[in-house]
mmCIF file of C-alpha atoms in Angstrom:
data_model
loop_
_atom_site.group_PDB
_atom_site.id
_atom_site.type_symbol
_atom_site.label_atom_id
_atom_site.label_comp_id
_atom_site.label_asym_id
_atom_site.label_seq_id
_atom_site.Cartn_x
_atom_site.Cartn_y
_atom_site.Cartn_z
ATOM 1 C CA MET A 1 4.385 -3.964 21.509
ATOM 2 C CA LYS A 2 4.191 -0.997 18.999
ATOM 3 C CA ARG A 3 6.350 -2.896 16.354
ATOM 4 C CA LEU A 4 4.205 -5.978 16.944
ATOM 5 C CA THR A 5 0.801 -4.180 16.280
ATOM 6 C CA ALA A 6 2.428 -2.534 12.781
ATOM 7 C CA ILE A 7 3.441 -6.152 11.842
ATOM 8 C CA CYS A 8 -0.102 -7.614 12.376
ATOM 9 C CA LEU A 9 -1.633 -4.613 10.922
ATOM 10 C CA MET A 10 0.527 -4.802 7.729
ATOM 11 C CA ILE A 11 0.077 -7.453 5.093
ATOM 12 C CA LEU A 12 0.950 -5.941 1.616
ATOM 13 C CA LEU A 13 2.792 -5.862 -1.491
ATOM 14 C CA THR A 14 4.357 -7.307 -4.923
ATOM 15 C CA GLY A 15 5.777 -6.946 -8.558
ATOM 16 C CA ALA A 16 5.702 -7.997 -12.397
ATOM 17 C CA CYS A 17 8.450 -8.062 -14.940
ATOM 18 C CA SER A 18 8.255 -8.154 -18.436
ATOM 19 C CA ARG A 19 12.156 -8.830 -18.936
ATOM 20 C CA PRO A 20 15.172 -10.414 -17.433
ATOM 21 C CA GLU A 21 16.130 -9.506 -13.716
ATOM 22 C CA THR A 22 19.723 -8.889 -15.163
ATOM 23 C CA GLU A 23 18.293 -6.254 -17.496
ATOM 24 C CA ILE A 24 16.873 -4.447 -14.922
ATOM 25 C CA PRO A 25 18.869 -1.292 -13.998
ATOM 26 C CA GLU A 26 19.589 -0.148 -10.561
ATOM 27 C CA TYR A 27 20.204 3.183 -9.373
ATOM 28 C CA ARG A 28 21.275 4.233 -5.836
ATOM 29 C CA LEU A 29 19.608 6.658 -3.697
ATOM 30 C CA ASN A 30 20.870 8.564 -0.421
ATOM 31 C CA ALA A 31 18.370 9.557 2.261
ATOM 32 C CA THR A 32 18.322 12.862 3.523
ATOM 33 C CA PRO A 33 17.057 13.090 7.426
ATOM 34 C CA LEU A 34 14.043 15.636 8.001
ATOM 35 C CA PRO A 35 14.567 17.349 11.097
ATOM 36 C CA LEU A 36 11.711 15.613 13.301
ATOM 37 C CA SER A 37 11.929 15.197 17.039
ATOM 38 C CA ASP A 38 12.031 11.839 18.559
ATOM 39 C CA HIS A 39 8.445 11.243 19.344
ATOM 40 C CA THR A 40 6.717 13.085 16.320
ATOM 41 C CA ILE A 41 5.866 9.680 15.293
ATOM 42 C CA ASN A 42 4.868 7.180 17.891
ATOM 43 C CA THR A 43 3.805 4.236 15.630
ATOM 44 C CA TYR A 44 3.915 3.878 11.749
ATOM 45 C CA GLU A 45 1.232 3.458 9.216
ATOM 46 C CA ARG A 46 0.969 4.330 5.653
ATOM 47 C CA LEU A 47 2.006 7.639 4.435
ATOM 48 C CA PHE A 48 -0.081 10.042 2.604
ATOM 49 C CA LEU A 49 1.653 13.319 0.879
ATOM 50 C CA ASN A 50 0.187 16.707 0.587
ATOM 51 C CA GLU A 51 3.261 18.229 -0.769
ATOM 52 C CA SER A 52 1.623 21.854 -1.672
ATOM 53 C CA GLU A 53 1.224 22.478 1.906
ATOM 54 C CA GLY A 54 4.090 20.450 3.198
ATOM 55 C CA TYR A 55 2.544 17.555 5.573
ATOM 56 C CA ILE A 56 2.094 14.106 5.671
ATOM 57 C CA LEU A 57 -1.212 12.367 6.417
ATOM 58 C CA MET A 58 -0.584 9.652 8.961
ATOM 59 C CA ALA A 59 -3.061 7.028 10.895
ATOM 60 C CA GLU A 60 -2.356 6.534 14.219
ATOM 61 C CA SER A 61 -2.875 2.744 16.103
ATOM 62 C CA PHE A 62 -2.165 4.158 19.491
ATOM 63 C CA GLY A 63 -3.079 7.355 21.127
ATOM 64 C CA THR A 64 -5.732 9.842 20.904
ATOM 65 C CA ASP A 65 -5.293 10.925 17.211
ATOM 66 C CA ALA A 66 -6.761 8.760 14.920
ATOM 67 C CA VAL A 67 -5.315 10.937 11.747
ATOM 68 C CA LYS A 68 -2.554 13.453 12.277
ATOM 69 C CA LYS A 69 -1.148 15.472 9.699
ATOM 70 C CA ILE A 70 2.807 16.136 10.364
ATOM 71 C CA PHE A 71 4.601 18.935 8.840
ATOM 72 C CA TYR A 72 7.497 17.647 7.900
ATOM 73 C CA LYS A 73 9.179 21.179 7.218
ATOM 74 C CA ASN A 74 8.724 22.443 10.604
ATOM 75 C CA ASP A 75 8.485 19.715 12.882
ATOM 76 C CA SER A 76 4.857 19.893 13.979
ATOM 77 C CA THR A 77 1.456 18.071 14.213
ATOM 78 C CA VAL A 78 -2.037 18.789 14.160
ATOM 79 C CA SER A 79 -4.733 16.306 14.512
ATOM 80 C CA VAL A 80 -7.308 15.719 12.052
ATOM 81 C CA LEU A 81 -9.858 12.899 13.294
ATOM 82 C CA ARG A 82 -9.558 11.910 17.088
ATOM 83 C CA ARG A 83 -9.675 8.199 18.506
ATOM 84 C CA GLY A 84 -13.509 7.559 20.217
ATOM 85 C CA ARG A 85 -16.938 6.729 19.639
ATOM 86 C CA GLY A 86 -18.626 9.943 19.464
ATOM 87 C CA PRO A 87 -19.734 12.100 16.559
ATOM 88 C CA ASN A 88 -16.585 12.673 14.464
ATOM 89 C CA GLU A 89 -14.506 9.961 16.126
ATOM 90 C CA TYR A 90 -12.819 6.741 15.095
ATOM 91 C CA THR A 91 -12.271 3.707 16.457
ATOM 92 C CA ASP A 92 -10.940 1.336 13.226
ATOM 93 C CA SER A 93 -9.714 4.207 10.566
ATOM 94 C CA LYS A 94 -7.351 3.295 7.795
ATOM 95 C CA ILE A 95 -6.063 6.068 5.302
ATOM 96 C CA CYS A 96 -6.683 4.269 1.852
ATOM 97 C CA ASN A 97 -6.195 7.436 -0.210
ATOM 98 C CA ILE A 98 -5.450 11.202 -0.878
ATOM 99 C CA GLU A 99 -6.091 13.700 -3.235
ATOM 100 C CA ALA A 100 -4.019 16.469 -4.455
ATOM 101 C CA ASN A 101 -6.668 19.186 -2.605
ATOM 102 C CA GLY A 102 -6.022 17.155 0.434
ATOM 103 C CA ASP A 103 -9.313 15.351 0.560
ATOM 104 C CA PHE A 104 -8.686 11.910 1.769
ATOM 105 C CA TYR A 105 -10.313 8.660 2.246
ATOM 106 C CA ILE A 106 -10.449 6.515 5.248
ATOM 107 C CA MET A 107 -12.118 2.887 5.622
ATOM 108 C CA SER A 108 -13.290 0.901 8.170
ATOM 109 C CA VAL A 109 -13.015 -2.867 7.542
ATOM 110 C CA THR A 110 -14.791 -3.290 10.860
ATOM 111 C CA GLN A 111 -17.980 -1.524 9.646
ATOM 112 C CA GLY A 112 -17.616 -1.998 5.721
ATOM 113 C CA LYS A 113 -17.710 1.982 4.984
ATOM 114 C CA ILE A 114 -15.363 3.773 3.163
ATOM 115 C CA ASP A 115 -15.354 7.835 4.638
ATOM 116 C CA LYS A 116 -14.207 10.928 2.357
ATOM 117 C CA HIS A 117 -13.306 13.756 4.292
ATOM 118 C CA ALA A 118 -11.951 17.470 3.617
ATOM 119 C CA LYS A 119 -8.147 18.461 4.780
ATOM 120 C CA ASP A 120 -9.569 20.083 7.871
ATOM 121 C CA GLY A 121 -11.028 16.154 8.795
ATOM 122 C CA SER A 122 -14.748 17.346 8.482
ATOM 123 C CA PRO A 123 -16.828 14.736 6.547
ATOM 124 C CA ILE A 124 -18.024 14.974 2.707
ATOM 125 C CA ARG A 125 -19.615 11.772 2.289
ATOM 126 C CA HIS A 126 -20.065 8.063 3.913
ATOM 127 C CA VAL A 127 -20.093 4.863 1.747
ATOM 128 C CA ASP A 128 -21.557 1.831 2.933
ATOM 129 C CA ILE A 129 -20.017 -1.170 0.431
ATOM 130 C CA GLU A 130 -22.607 -3.894 0.294
ATOM 131 C CA THR A 131 -19.635 -6.467 0.540
ATOM 132 C CA PHE A 132 -17.241 -7.494 3.419
ATOM 133 C CA PHE A 133 -13.586 -6.676 2.641
ATOM 134 C CA ALA A 134 -10.194 -6.453 3.810
ATOM 135 C CA SER A 135 -8.565 -3.249 1.701
ATOM 136 C CA ALA A 136 -10.635 -0.735 -0.522
ATOM 137 C CA ILE A 137 -9.827 1.892 -2.708
ATOM 138 C CA GLU A 138 -11.516 5.013 -4.493
ATOM 139 C CA LEU A 139 -10.848 4.702 -8.178
ATOM 140 C CA GLY A 140 -12.965 7.619 -9.841
ATOM 141 C CA ASP A 141 -16.848 7.172 -8.623
ATOM 142 C CA GLN A 142 -16.151 3.504 -8.167
ATOM 143 C CA TYR A 143 -14.789 1.661 -5.351
ATOM 144 C CA ILE A 144 -12.087 -1.474 -5.726
ATOM 145 C CA SER A 145 -12.389 -3.481 -2.676
ATOM 146 C CA TYR A 146 -10.298 -6.976 -1.753
ATOM 147 C CA GLY A 147 -11.142 -10.099 0.239
ATOM 148 C CA ASP A 148 -15.072 -10.451 0.514
ATOM 149 C CA PHE A 149 -14.636 -13.377 3.422
ATOM 150 C CA SER A 150 -18.383 -14.085 2.978
ATOM 151 C CA VAL A 151 -18.279 -15.580 -0.448
ATOM 152 C CA SER A 152 -17.181 -19.199 -1.538
ATOM 153 C CA ASP A 153 -16.389 -17.826 -5.179
ATOM 154 C CA ASN A 154 -12.757 -17.678 -6.395
ATOM 155 C CA THR A 155 -12.662 -13.998 -6.602
ATOM 156 C CA MET A 156 -10.379 -11.583 -5.250
ATOM 157 C CA TYR A 157 -11.871 -8.026 -5.996
ATOM 158 C CA THR A 158 -15.279 -6.514 -6.092
ATOM 159 C CA LEU A 159 -16.291 -3.365 -8.337
ATOM 160 C CA SER A 160 -18.667 -1.204 -6.225
ATOM 161 C CA ASP A 161 -20.656 2.217 -7.889
ATOM 162 C CA ALA A 162 -20.745 4.840 -5.638
ATOM 163 C CA SER A 163 -23.226 3.928 -3.384
ATOM 164 C CA GLY A 164 -21.383 1.130 -2.331
ATOM 165 C CA ARG A 165 -23.430 -1.519 -4.102
ATOM 166 C CA THR A 166 -21.816 -4.347 -6.119
ATOM 167 C CA ILE A 167 -21.182 -3.941 -9.916
ATOM 168 C CA CYS A 168 -19.185 -7.355 -10.397
ATOM 169 C CA ARG A 169 -16.726 -9.435 -8.794
ATOM 170 C CA PHE A 170 -13.506 -10.554 -10.590
ATOM 171 C CA GLY A 171 -9.709 -11.762 -10.488
ATOM 172 C CA ALA A 172 -8.733 -15.199 -8.932
ATOM 173 C CA TYR A 173 -6.802 -16.324 -6.233
ATOM 174 C CA PRO A 174 -3.291 -17.668 -6.810
ATOM 175 C CA ASP A 175 -3.097 -21.344 -7.361
ATOM 176 C CA ASP A 176 -1.056 -22.123 -4.693
ATOM 177 C CA GLY A 177 -2.459 -26.029 -4.161
ATOM 178 C CA VAL A 178 -3.584 -24.935 -0.212
ATOM 179 C CA PRO A 179 -6.923 -26.902 0.192
ATOM 180 C CA ALA A 180 -8.356 -23.949 1.985
ATOM 181 C CA ASP A 181 -11.686 -22.037 0.972
ATOM 182 C CA PHE A 182 -11.605 -18.730 -0.100
ATOM 183 C CA ALA A 183 -12.067 -17.258 3.064
ATOM 184 C CA TYR A 184 -8.719 -18.220 4.323
ATOM 185 C CA LYS A 185 -7.315 -17.426 0.841
ATOM 186 C CA ALA A 186 -8.412 -13.794 1.641
ATOM 187 C CA MET A 187 -6.768 -13.859 4.794
ATOM 188 C CA ALA A 188 -3.216 -15.387 3.264
ATOM 189 C CA TYR A 189 -3.288 -12.594 0.411
ATOM 190 C CA GLN A 190 -4.105 -9.563 1.693
ATOM 191 C CA GLY A 191 -2.207 -6.834 0.590
ATOM 192 C CA ARG A 192 -2.176 -2.839 -0.570
ATOM 193 C CA LEU A 193 -4.679 -1.419 -3.046
ATOM 194 C CA VAL A 194 -3.156 1.759 -5.289
ATOM 195 C CA ALA A 195 -5.066 3.451 -8.147
ATOM 196 C CA ASN A 196 -4.734 5.758 -10.890
ATOM 197 C CA ASP A 197 -7.611 7.674 -11.597
ATOM 198 C CA ALA A 198 -6.027 9.102 -14.875
ATOM 199 C CA ARG A 199 -5.906 5.705 -16.608
ATOM 200 C CA SER A 200 -9.047 3.937 -14.521
ATOM 201 C CA ARG A 201 -6.570 1.644 -13.015
ATOM 202 C CA PHE A 202 -5.423 -0.179 -9.994
ATOM 203 C CA ALA A 203 -2.772 -2.308 -8.392
ATOM 204 C CA PHE A 204 -2.743 -4.727 -5.504
ATOM 205 C CA LEU A 205 0.366 -6.039 -4.281
ATOM 206 C CA THR A 206 0.852 -8.626 -1.532
ATOM 207 C CA ILE A 207 3.368 -9.037 1.356
ATOM 208 C CA PHE A 208 3.584 -12.881 1.777
ATOM 209 C CA GLY A 209 3.877 -14.199 -2.016
ATOM 210 C CA GLU A 210 5.005 -11.840 -4.660
ATOM 211 C CA VAL A 211 1.572 -11.270 -6.289
ATOM 212 C CA LEU A 212 0.819 -8.115 -8.290
ATOM 213 C CA ASP A 213 -2.217 -7.750 -10.332
ATOM 214 C CA ILE A 214 -3.106 -4.303 -12.291
ATOM 215 C CA TYR A 215 -6.586 -3.975 -13.702
ATOM 216 C CA GLU A 216 -8.326 -1.459 -15.776
ATOM 217 C CA ILE A 217 -11.861 -0.262 -15.359
ATOM 218 C CA GLN A 218 -13.141 0.237 -18.512
ATOM 219 C CA ASN A 219 -16.095 2.710 -19.364
ATOM 220 C CA ASP A 220 -18.571 -0.026 -19.478
ATOM 221 C CA SER A 221 -17.664 -1.009 -15.785
ATOM 222 C CA ILE A 222 -15.972 -4.139 -17.270
ATOM 223 C CA PRO A 223 -12.451 -5.109 -15.603
ATOM 224 C CA SER A 224 -9.570 -5.673 -18.257
ATOM 225 C CA LYS A 225 -6.477 -7.550 -16.786
ATOM 226 C CA ILE A 226 -3.373 -5.356 -17.948
ATOM 227 C CA ALA A 227 -0.620 -7.447 -15.558
ATOM 228 C CA SER A 228 -0.472 -10.369 -13.592
ATOM 229 C CA TYR A 229 2.600 -12.084 -11.965
ATOM 230 C CA ARG A 230 2.559 -14.774 -9.190
ATOM 231 C CA ASN A 231 5.762 -16.127 -7.414
ATOM 232 C CA GLY A 232 7.321 -17.570 -4.503
ATOM 233 C CA LEU A 233 3.681 -18.267 -3.175
ATOM 234 C CA PRO A 234 3.625 -18.983 0.462
ATOM 235 C CA THR A 235 2.502 -21.978 2.255
ATOM 236 C CA TYR A 236 -0.083 -21.626 4.884
ATOM 237 C CA GLN A 237 -3.116 -23.455 6.669
ATOM 238 C CA PRO A 238 -6.280 -22.455 8.148
ATOM 239 C CA LYS A 239 -5.890 -21.766 11.752
ATOM 240 C CA GLU A 240 -8.770 -23.303 14.079
ATOM 241 C CA GLY A 241 -11.902 -21.744 15.366
ATOM 242 C CA VAL A 242 -11.035 -18.357 13.783
ATOM 243 C CA ILE A 243 -10.694 -16.738 10.023
ATOM 244 C CA GLY A 244 -7.045 -16.695 9.637
ATOM 245 C CA VAL A 245 -4.081 -18.399 8.648
ATOM 246 C CA LYS A 246 -0.882 -19.934 9.735
ATOM 247 C CA TYR A 247 2.207 -19.391 7.762
ATOM 248 C CA ASP A 248 4.202 -22.580 7.288
ATOM 249 C CA GLU A 249 6.820 -21.246 4.679
ATOM 250 C CA PHE A 250 6.952 -17.571 3.471
ATOM 251 C CA HIS A 251 9.096 -14.574 3.162
ATOM 252 C CA PHE A 252 8.423 -10.636 3.206
ATOM 253 C CA ALA A 253 7.677 -9.183 -0.375
ATOM 254 C CA TYR A 254 6.389 -5.878 -0.540
ATOM 255 C CA LEU A 255 6.043 -3.797 2.338
ATOM 256 C CA ASP A 256 4.538 -0.850 0.978
ATOM 257 C CA ALA A 257 3.272 0.838 -2.373
ATOM 258 C CA TYR A 258 2.304 4.299 -3.719
ATOM 259 C CA ALA A 259 1.404 5.280 -7.054
ATOM 260 C CA SER A 260 1.878 8.217 -9.240
ATOM 261 C CA GLU A 261 0.266 8.578 -12.533
ATOM 262 C CA ARG A 262 3.405 7.172 -14.359
ATOM 263 C CA PHE A 263 4.656 4.330 -11.974
ATOM 264 C CA ILE A 264 4.081 2.366 -8.809
ATOM 265 C CA TYR A 265 6.503 2.175 -6.004
ATOM 266 C CA ALA A 266 7.022 -0.803 -4.192
ATOM 267 C CA LEU A 267 8.845 -1.298 -1.227
ATOM 268 C CA TYR A 268 10.607 -4.563 -1.300
ATOM 269 C CA SER A 269 11.962 -6.680 1.156
ATOM 270 C CA GLY A 270 12.523 -10.271 -0.040
ATOM 271 C CA LYS A 271 13.627 -11.273 3.639
ATOM 272 C CA LYS A 272 12.482 -14.670 5.428
ATOM 273 C CA PRO A 273 12.469 -14.400 9.439
ATOM 274 C CA VAL A 274 15.443 -16.558 10.901
ATOM 275 C CA ASP A 275 12.880 -17.433 13.271
ATOM 276 C CA ARG A 276 9.486 -16.010 14.511
ATOM 277 C CA THR A 277 10.869 -13.872 17.334
ATOM 278 C CA LEU A 278 9.783 -10.311 17.566
ATOM 279 C CA GLN A 279 13.232 -8.935 16.265
ATOM 280 C CA ALA A 280 13.428 -11.468 13.315
ATOM 281 C CA LEU A 281 9.940 -10.656 12.220
ATOM 282 C CA SER A 282 10.799 -6.676 12.481
ATOM 283 C CA ASP A 283 14.336 -7.259 10.732
ATOM 284 C CA ALA A 284 12.585 -8.786 7.943
ATOM 285 C CA GLN A 285 10.102 -6.155 7.406
ATOM 286 C CA GLU A 286 12.417 -3.487 6.603
ATOM 287 C CA GLY A 287 13.582 -2.969 2.644
ATOM 288 C CA ASN A 288 15.905 -0.768 0.758
ATOM 289 C CA VAL A 289 14.675 -1.719 -2.535
ATOM 290 C CA ILE A 290 12.093 0.391 -4.193
ATOM 291 C CA ARG A 291 10.823 -1.575 -7.527
ATOM 292 C CA LEU A 292 9.659 0.826 -9.813
ATOM 293 C CA TYR A 293 6.796 -0.208 -11.989
ATOM 294 C CA ASP A 294 4.767 1.547 -14.967
ATOM 295 C CA TRP A 295 1.240 0.884 -15.007
ATOM 296 C CA ASP A 296 1.546 -1.784 -17.732
ATOM 297 C CA GLY A 297 3.376 -3.905 -15.469
ATOM 298 C CA ASN A 298 6.999 -3.422 -16.439
ATOM 299 C CA LEU A 299 9.603 -3.539 -14.059
ATOM 300 C CA ARG A 300 11.575 -0.335 -14.885
ATOM 301 C CA ALA A 301 14.276 -0.122 -12.509
ATOM 302 C CA ASN A 302 15.016 -0.658 -8.976
ATOM 303 C CA LEU A 303 15.530 1.842 -6.708
ATOM 304 C CA ILE A 304 18.312 0.916 -4.119
ATOM 305 C CA THR A 305 18.628 3.089 -0.831
ATOM 306 C CA ASP A 306 21.072 3.628 1.451
ATOM 307 C CA VAL A 307 18.635 3.197 4.736
ATOM 308 C CA GLU A 308 16.128 0.193 5.321
ATOM 309 C CA LEU A 309 12.808 1.551 4.724
ATOM 310 C CA LEU A 310 9.208 0.948 6.050
ATOM 311 C CA CYS A 311 6.939 2.746 4.216
ATOM 312 C CA LEU A 312 6.951 5.457 1.457
ATOM 313 C CA CYS A 313 5.091 8.114 -0.566
ATOM 314 C CA VAL A 314 5.724 9.418 -3.427
ATOM 315 C CA SER A 315 5.074 13.330 -4.978
ATOM 316 C CA ALA A 316 2.790 13.572 -7.942
ATOM 317 C CA ASP A 317 5.622 14.454 -10.464
ATOM 318 C CA ASP A 318 7.862 11.734 -8.975
ATOM 319 C CA SER A 319 10.544 14.092 -8.268
ATOM 320 C CA PHE A 320 10.848 12.868 -4.700
ATOM 321 C CA ILE A 321 10.043 10.183 -2.028
ATOM 322 C CA ILE A 322 9.597 10.770 1.775
ATOM 323 C CA ALA A 323 10.068 7.318 3.393
ATOM 324 C CA LEU A 324 10.022 6.251 6.840
ATOM 325 C CA TYR A 325 12.613 4.361 8.860
ATOM 326 C CA ASP A 326 13.415 3.077 12.292
ATOM 327 C CA ASP A 327 16.316 4.643 13.905
ATOM 328 C CA LYS A 328 17.430 2.560 16.997
ATOM 329 C CA GLY A 329 13.399 2.058 18.066
ATOM 330 C CA ILE A 330 12.769 5.783 16.876
ATOM 331 C CA PHE A 331 10.641 6.306 13.995
ATOM 332 C CA ARG A 332 11.985 9.038 11.663
ATOM 333 C CA LEU A 333 11.213 10.810 8.020
ATOM 334 C CA CYS A 334 13.726 10.928 5.275
ATOM 335 C CA THR A 335 13.901 11.990 1.433
ATOM 336 C CA PHE A 336 14.957 11.140 -1.423
ATOM 337 C CA ASP A 337 15.615 13.164 -4.909
ATOM 338 C CA ILE A 338 14.456 10.932 -7.713
ATOM 339 C CA GLY A 339 14.029 13.642 -10.310
ATOM 340 C CA GLU A 340 16.843 12.837 -12.357
ATOM 341 C CA VAL A 341 16.849 9.164 -12.083
ATOM 342 C CA ILE A 342 13.104 9.201 -13.240
ATOM 343 C CA ARG A 343 14.262 11.325 -16.424
ATOM 344 C CA GLN A 344 17.117 8.669 -17.185
ATOM 345 C CA ILE A 345 14.197 5.778 -16.834
ATOM 346 C CA THR A 346 11.476 7.376 -19.062
ATOM 347 C CA ALA A 347 14.334 8.383 -21.447
ATOM 348 C CA GLU A 348 15.161 4.830 -21.880
ATOM 349 C CA PRO A 349 14.852 4.117 -25.668
ATOM 350 C CA ASN A 350 14.116 0.647 -26.067
ATOM 351 C CA ASN A 351 11.370 0.020 -23.717
ATOM 352 C CA PRO A 352 8.085 -0.218 -26.038
ATOM 353 C CA HIS A 353 5.650 0.337 -22.903
ATOM 354 C CA LEU A 354 6.121 3.710 -21.501
ATOM 355 C CA PRO A 355 3.055 5.254 -20.453
ATOM 356 C CA THR A 356 2.027 8.616 -21.897
#
């Protein structure tokens, strides 16, 4: 049941490539399990890393904790936000970003808002986004959101100011040939947003159909497309009576994504479920390939892990990855040392698009 809920909640990611796939280098990574007890993690959501204090921040789909800290070095947890309807309690919270000092952002799709909290959970500010959205992220003092189900134009993204007011809408949905209105396309192409404040860029990656967009928001708040890649698009049809879609033909593309100032780490599956059973969907929603993109949209390397992963987070200096995996029904964390791999990748002499 927990895996089923996670499958329903997750709809994510993809990639872009500026050179033939055969030229992309591969690096093998060996996992080091972290010593967590069997029931430290009860369900899985996105991971957000506070490396200076040694904890993972995670939203919870079940139980009384809406958001909790997992101290991965000493196997302890601390509740940050509680689930409920009273003051400082949350019923629909998804973490969408964390700052280096531990302050974090949570979004509520049902309430159309983004809240910023201090690392101890105390509220800092609250923003009501003017439009509906399926996912959102803070970028500098503005907000990027995806999927306004209420509009009829062919635009995927909304740029909002610090108060949540719409500045502009931009970005076209994939030309997939499905005769559905854009509310259904917004459902079909839900995904992950990651941001790079240092370059004022964001990336959006989808789980069903390999779609990757990278945009830069210029000083005049005008979006500029940096890269866009669409491949292996799903076929689907609208569900009757609800805003939802039924997939006829699809494969899982990217399962999760995390960003540093230099790279986008996209966990890739590429698997098509053998049938529509829960076990087949669960098996397809694991991957051992992390596609490493730079912020110009170039696929720089494939990182191949020795275990199948569910989601991941990365240190700010690109020295290590912490990832979640399913060990026979028990969720566990592991880490990968990638410092030397990243040094090799960034030392490539023949790539003219290395971010500075």
